[in-house]
């Protein structure tokens, strides 16, 4: 069985909840764990989960976001399921966070851009996740930036790569890029008061992380 764990996304300038990131988990032997292979989860299962979860949240938030890799982002079957879910949960907006995950098939920038235009017609937004780590460097993302609505800076990725000392400079750079392209910038992985204050100093208002709320299981109707 699959369910989403929700992590809040906040605007600290007015202490408001702007949305949730949906983090899919699988129940194995009575415990909720990360699925071994996200790509193997049937898209109709994911679409149904998005639909049921977002409907239940609809009166509380403006958006829900979830991760896809580049191959999934341009996949027509997945796109149709996502569009159907968006139609059902309107006026809640779906935001697709395209990750830095390397996929078997090479996806061109033009394929991404074409799909953004397609999703735009259905009020579905593109978020570029994990900026500054993996393949999601500035040079790689520059052609796509004009078509995105949001970028996400994941401090936890820098920690995993033992690059914590690079966070302030990199975050300052991406903050300038967000302003240049008029993008929302969400800082994720905020875990303590020091990081909270760093974000204050850089005037980055949109944040996500354990400091503000850990992911929690969102039960659906019929769950025990």
CSV table of C-alpha atoms in Angstrom, one decimal:
chain,number,residue,atom,x,y,z
A,1,UNK,CA,0.0,0.0,0.0
A,2,UNK,CA,1.2,3.5,-0.8
A,3,UNK,CA,0.4,6.7,0.9
A,4,UNK,CA,1.7,10.3,0.9
A,5,UNK,CA,3.6,11.9,3.7
A,6,UNK,CA,3.1,15.6,3.7
A,7,UNK,CA,5.7,18.2,4.5
A,8,UNK,CA,4.5,21.9,4.8
A,9,UNK,CA,5.8,24.7,2.7
A,10,UNK,CA,5.7,28.1,4.5
A,11,UNK,CA,5.9,31.7,3.7
A,12,UNK,CA,7.6,33.0,6.8
A,13,UNK,CA,7.0,36.6,6.0
A,14,UNK,CA,3.4,36.2,7.1
A,15,UNK,CA,3.7,32.8,8.8
A,16,UNK,CA,1.3,31.2,6.3
A,17,UNK,CA,1.1,27.7,4.8
A,18,UNK,CA,1.4,27.9,1.0
A,19,UNK,CA,1.3,24.2,0.2
A,20,UNK,CA,2.6,20.7,0.8
A,21,UNK,CA,5.1,18.5,-0.9
A,22,UNK,CA,3.7,15.0,-1.3
A,23,UNK,CA,6.4,12.4,-0.4
A,24,UNK,CA,5.3,8.9,-1.4
A,25,UNK,CA,5.9,6.0,1.0
A,26,UNK,CA,5.2,2.3,0.9
A,27,UNK,CA,3.9,0.2,3.8
A,28,UNK,CA,6.1,-2.9,4.2
A,29,UNK,CA,5.7,-5.2,7.2
A,30,UNK,CA,3.8,-2.5,9.1
A,31,UNK,CA,6.3,0.2,8.5
A,32,UNK,CA,6.4,3.1,6.1
A,33,UNK,CA,9.5,3.1,4.0
A,34,UNK,CA,10.9,4.8,0.8
A,35,UNK,CA,10.0,2.7,-2.2
A,36,UNK,CA,13.0,0.9,-3.7
A,37,UNK,CA,12.1,2.0,-7.2
A,38,UNK,CA,9.9,5.1,-7.7
A,39,UNK,CA,9.6,4.5,-11.4
A,40,UNK,CA,8.0,1.1,-10.8
A,41,UNK,CA,5.0,2.6,-8.9
A,42,UNK,CA,2.1,2.4,-11.4
A,43,UNK,CA,1.1,5.9,-12.5
A,44,UNK,CA,-2.6,5.2,-12.0
A,45,UNK,CA,-1.8,4.4,-8.3
A,46,UNK,CA,0.0,7.7,-8.0
A,47,UNK,CA,-2.6,9.7,-9.8
A,48,UNK,CA,-5.4,8.2,-7.6
A,49,UNK,CA,-3.4,9.0,-4.5
A,50,UNK,CA,-2.8,12.6,-5.7
A,51,UNK,CA,-6.5,12.9,-6.5
A,52,UNK,CA,-7.7,11.6,-3.1
A,53,UNK,CA,-5.1,13.4,-1.1
A,54,UNK,CA,-5.5,16.8,-2.7
A,55,UNK,CA,-9.3,16.6,-2.7
A,56,UNK,CA,-9.2,16.2,1.1
A,57,UNK,CA,-6.7,19.1,1.4
A,58,UNK,CA,-8.5,21.4,-1.1
A,59,UNK,CA,-10.0,23.8,1.4
A,60,UNK,CA,-6.7,24.2,3.3
A,61,UNK,CA,-4.0,25.0,0.8
A,62,UNK,CA,-3.2,26.5,-2.6
A,63,UNK,CA,-0.9,23.9,-4.0
A,64,UNK,CA,0.5,20.4,-3.8
A,65,UNK,CA,3.8,19.4,-5.3
A,66,UNK,CA,5.4,16.1,-6.0
A,67,UNK,CA,8.6,14.7,-7.6
A,68,UNK,CA,9.1,13.4,-11.1
A,69,UNK,CA,12.2,12.8,-13.1
A,70,UNK,CA,12.8,14.2,-16.5
A,71,UNK,CA,11.6,11.0,-18.3
A,72,UNK,CA,8.4,10.9,-16.2
A,73,UNK,CA,7.8,14.7,-16.9
A,74,UNK,CA,7.5,14.1,-20.6
A,75,UNK,CA,5.8,10.8,-20.5
A,76,UNK,CA,2.3,11.2,-22.2
A,77,UNK,CA,0.6,8.5,-20.0
A,78,UNK,CA,1.8,10.2,-16.9
A,79,UNK,CA,0.9,13.6,-18.2
A,80,UNK,CA,-2.7,12.5,-18.9
A,81,UNK,CA,-3.0,11.0,-15.4
A,82,UNK,CA,-1.7,14.2,-13.9
A,83,UNK,CA,-4.0,16.4,-15.9
A,84,UNK,CA,-7.0,14.3,-14.8
A,85,UNK,CA,-5.9,14.7,-11.2
A,86,UNK,CA,-5.5,18.5,-11.6
A,87,UNK,CA,-9.0,18.7,-13.1
A,88,UNK,CA,-10.4,17.0,-10.1
A,89,UNK,CA,-8.6,19.0,-7.4
A,90,UNK,CA,-9.1,22.5,-8.9
A,91,UNK,CA,-8.6,25.2,-7.6
A,92,UNK,CA,-5.6,23.5,-5.8
A,93,UNK,CA,-2.6,23.8,-8.2
A,94,UNK,CA,-0.4,20.9,-9.0
A,95,UNK,CA,3.4,21.6,-9.1
A,96,UNK,CA,5.7,19.1,-10.7
A,97,UNK,CA,9.1,19.1,-9.1
A,98,UNK,CA,11.6,17.8,-11.7
A,99,UNK,CA,14.5,16.2,-9.9
A,100,UNK,CA,18.2,15.9,-10.8
A,101,UNK,CA,17.8,12.1,-11.0
A,102,UNK,CA,19.7,10.6,-13.9
A,103,UNK,CA,17.4,8.6,-16.2
A,104,UNK,CA,18.1,5.9,-18.8
A,105,UNK,CA,16.7,7.9,-21.6
A,106,UNK,CA,18.2,11.3,-22.5
A,107,UNK,CA,15.7,14.1,-22.4
A,108,UNK,CA,16.4,17.2,-24.4
A,109,UNK,CA,15.7,20.8,-23.1
A,110,UNK,CA,13.3,21.2,-26.0
A,111,UNK,CA,11.3,18.2,-24.9
A,112,UNK,CA,11.1,19.7,-21.4
A,113,UNK,CA,10.0,23.1,-22.8
A,114,UNK,CA,7.4,21.6,-25.1
A,115,UNK,CA,5.9,19.8,-22.1
A,116,UNK,CA,5.9,22.9,-20.0
A,117,UNK,CA,3.8,24.6,-22.6
A,118,UNK,CA,1.4,21.6,-22.7
A,119,UNK,CA,1.1,21.6,-18.9
A,120,UNK,CA,0.6,25.4,-18.8
A,121,UNK,CA,-2.6,24.9,-20.7
A,122,UNK,CA,-3.8,22.8,-17.8
A,123,UNK,CA,-2.6,25.1,-14.9
A,124,UNK,CA,0.2,22.7,-13.9
A,125,UNK,CA,3.5,24.3,-13.0
A,126,UNK,CA,7.1,23.3,-13.4
A,127,UNK,CA,9.5,23.4,-10.4
A,128,UNK,CA,13.2,22.7,-10.9
A,129,UNK,CA,14.2,20.7,-7.8
A,130,UNK,CA,17.7,20.1,-6.3
A,131,UNK,CA,19.3,23.2,-8.1
A,132,UNK,CA,23.0,23.3,-7.7
A,133,UNK,CA,23.5,19.6,-7.2
A,134,UNK,CA,23.7,16.6,-9.4
A,135,UNK,CA,23.0,17.4,-13.1
A,136,UNK,CA,20.9,20.5,-12.1
A,137,UNK,CA,23.7,23.0,-12.5
A,138,UNK,CA,23.1,26.5,-13.8
A,139,UNK,CA,24.6,25.8,-17.2
A,140,UNK,CA,22.3,22.7,-17.5
A,141,UNK,CA,19.2,24.5,-16.4
A,142,UNK,CA,19.7,27.9,-18.0
A,143,UNK,CA,17.7,27.1,-21.2
A,144,UNK,CA,14.7,25.9,-19.1
A,145,UNK,CA,14.7,28.7,-16.4
A,146,UNK,CA,12.4,31.1,-18.5
A,147,UNK,CA,9.7,28.4,-18.6
A,148,UNK,CA,9.7,27.4,-14.9
A,149,UNK,CA,7.6,28.8,-12.1
A,150,UNK,CA,9.7,27.7,-9.2
A,151,UNK,CA,13.2,26.5,-8.2
A,152,UNK,CA,14.0,24.6,-5.0
A,153,UNK,CA,17.4,24.7,-3.2
A,154,UNK,CA,17.9,21.5,-1.2
A,155,UNK,CA,20.4,22.0,1.6
A,156,UNK,CA,20.3,18.3,2.5
A,157,UNK,CA,21.8,17.5,-0.9
A,158,UNK,CA,24.8,19.7,-0.1
A,159,UNK,CA,25.2,18.0,3.3
A,160,UNK,CA,25.1,14.6,1.7
A,161,UNK,CA,27.9,15.6,-0.7
A,162,UNK,CA,29.9,17.1,2.2
A,163,UNK,CA,29.6,20.6,0.6
A,164,UNK,CA,27.9,22.4,3.6
A,165,UNK,CA,30.5,25.2,3.4
A,166,UNK,CA,29.3,26.0,-0.1
A,167,UNK,CA,25.6,26.6,0.9
A,168,UNK,CA,25.7,30.3,1.7
A,169,UNK,CA,27.4,31.3,-1.5
A,170,UNK,CA,25.4,28.9,-3.7
A,171,UNK,CA,22.1,30.0,-2.1
A,172,UNK,CA,23.0,33.6,-2.6
A,173,UNK,CA,23.7,32.9,-6.3
A,174,UNK,CA,20.4,31.1,-6.8
A,175,UNK,CA,18.5,33.7,-5.0
A,176,UNK,CA,19.7,36.2,-7.5
A,177,UNK,CA,18.7,33.9,-10.4
A,178,UNK,CA,15.2,33.5,-8.9
A,179,UNK,CA,14.8,37.3,-8.9
A,180,UNK,CA,16.2,37.6,-12.4
A,181,UNK,CA,13.8,35.1,-13.9
A,182,UNK,CA,10.9,36.1,-11.5
A,183,UNK,CA,10.7,32.6,-10.0
A,184,UNK,CA,9.6,31.4,-6.6
A,185,UNK,CA,12.6,30.1,-4.6
A,186,UNK,CA,11.8,27.5,-2.0
A,187,UNK,CA,14.6,26.7,0.5
A,188,UNK,CA,14.3,23.2,1.7
A,189,UNK,CA,16.2,21.2,4.3
A,190,UNK,CA,16.0,24.0,7.0
A,191,UNK,CA,16.8,22.1,10.1
A,192,UNK,CA,17.8,24.5,12.8
A,193,UNK,CA,17.7,28.1,14.1
A,194,UNK,CA,21.0,29.0,12.4
A,195,UNK,CA,19.7,28.0,9.0
A,196,UNK,CA,16.4,29.8,9.7
A,197,UNK,CA,18.4,33.0,10.5
A,198,UNK,CA,20.6,32.6,7.3
A,199,UNK,CA,17.4,32.5,5.2
A,200,UNK,CA,16.2,35.6,7.1
A,201,UNK,CA,19.4,37.4,6.2
A,202,UNK,CA,19.1,36.5,2.5
A,203,UNK,CA,15.4,37.5,2.6
A,204,UNK,CA,14.2,34.1,1.4
A,205,UNK,CA,10.7,33.7,2.6
A,206,UNK,CA,9.5,30.4,1.2
A,207,UNK,CA,10.9,27.5,3.2
A,208,UNK,CA,10.5,23.8,3.9
A,209,UNK,CA,12.3,21.6,6.4
A,210,UNK,CA,12.2,19.8,9.7
A,211,UNK,CA,12.6,23.1,11.6
A,212,UNK,CA,9.1,24.0,10.4
A,213,UNK,CA,7.5,20.5,10.2
A,214,UNK,CA,8.5,16.9,9.6
A,215,UNK,CA,6.7,14.9,7.0
A,216,UNK,CA,3.6,13.3,8.4
A,217,UNK,CA,1.3,10.5,7.2
A,218,UNK,CA,-1.8,11.8,5.6
A,219,UNK,CA,-4.6,9.3,6.2
A,220,UNK,CA,-7.3,8.8,3.6
A,221,UNK,CA,-10.9,7.9,4.2
A,222,UNK,CA,-11.1,4.2,5.1
A,223,UNK,CA,-7.6,4.1,6.6
A,224,UNK,CA,-7.3,2.8,10.1
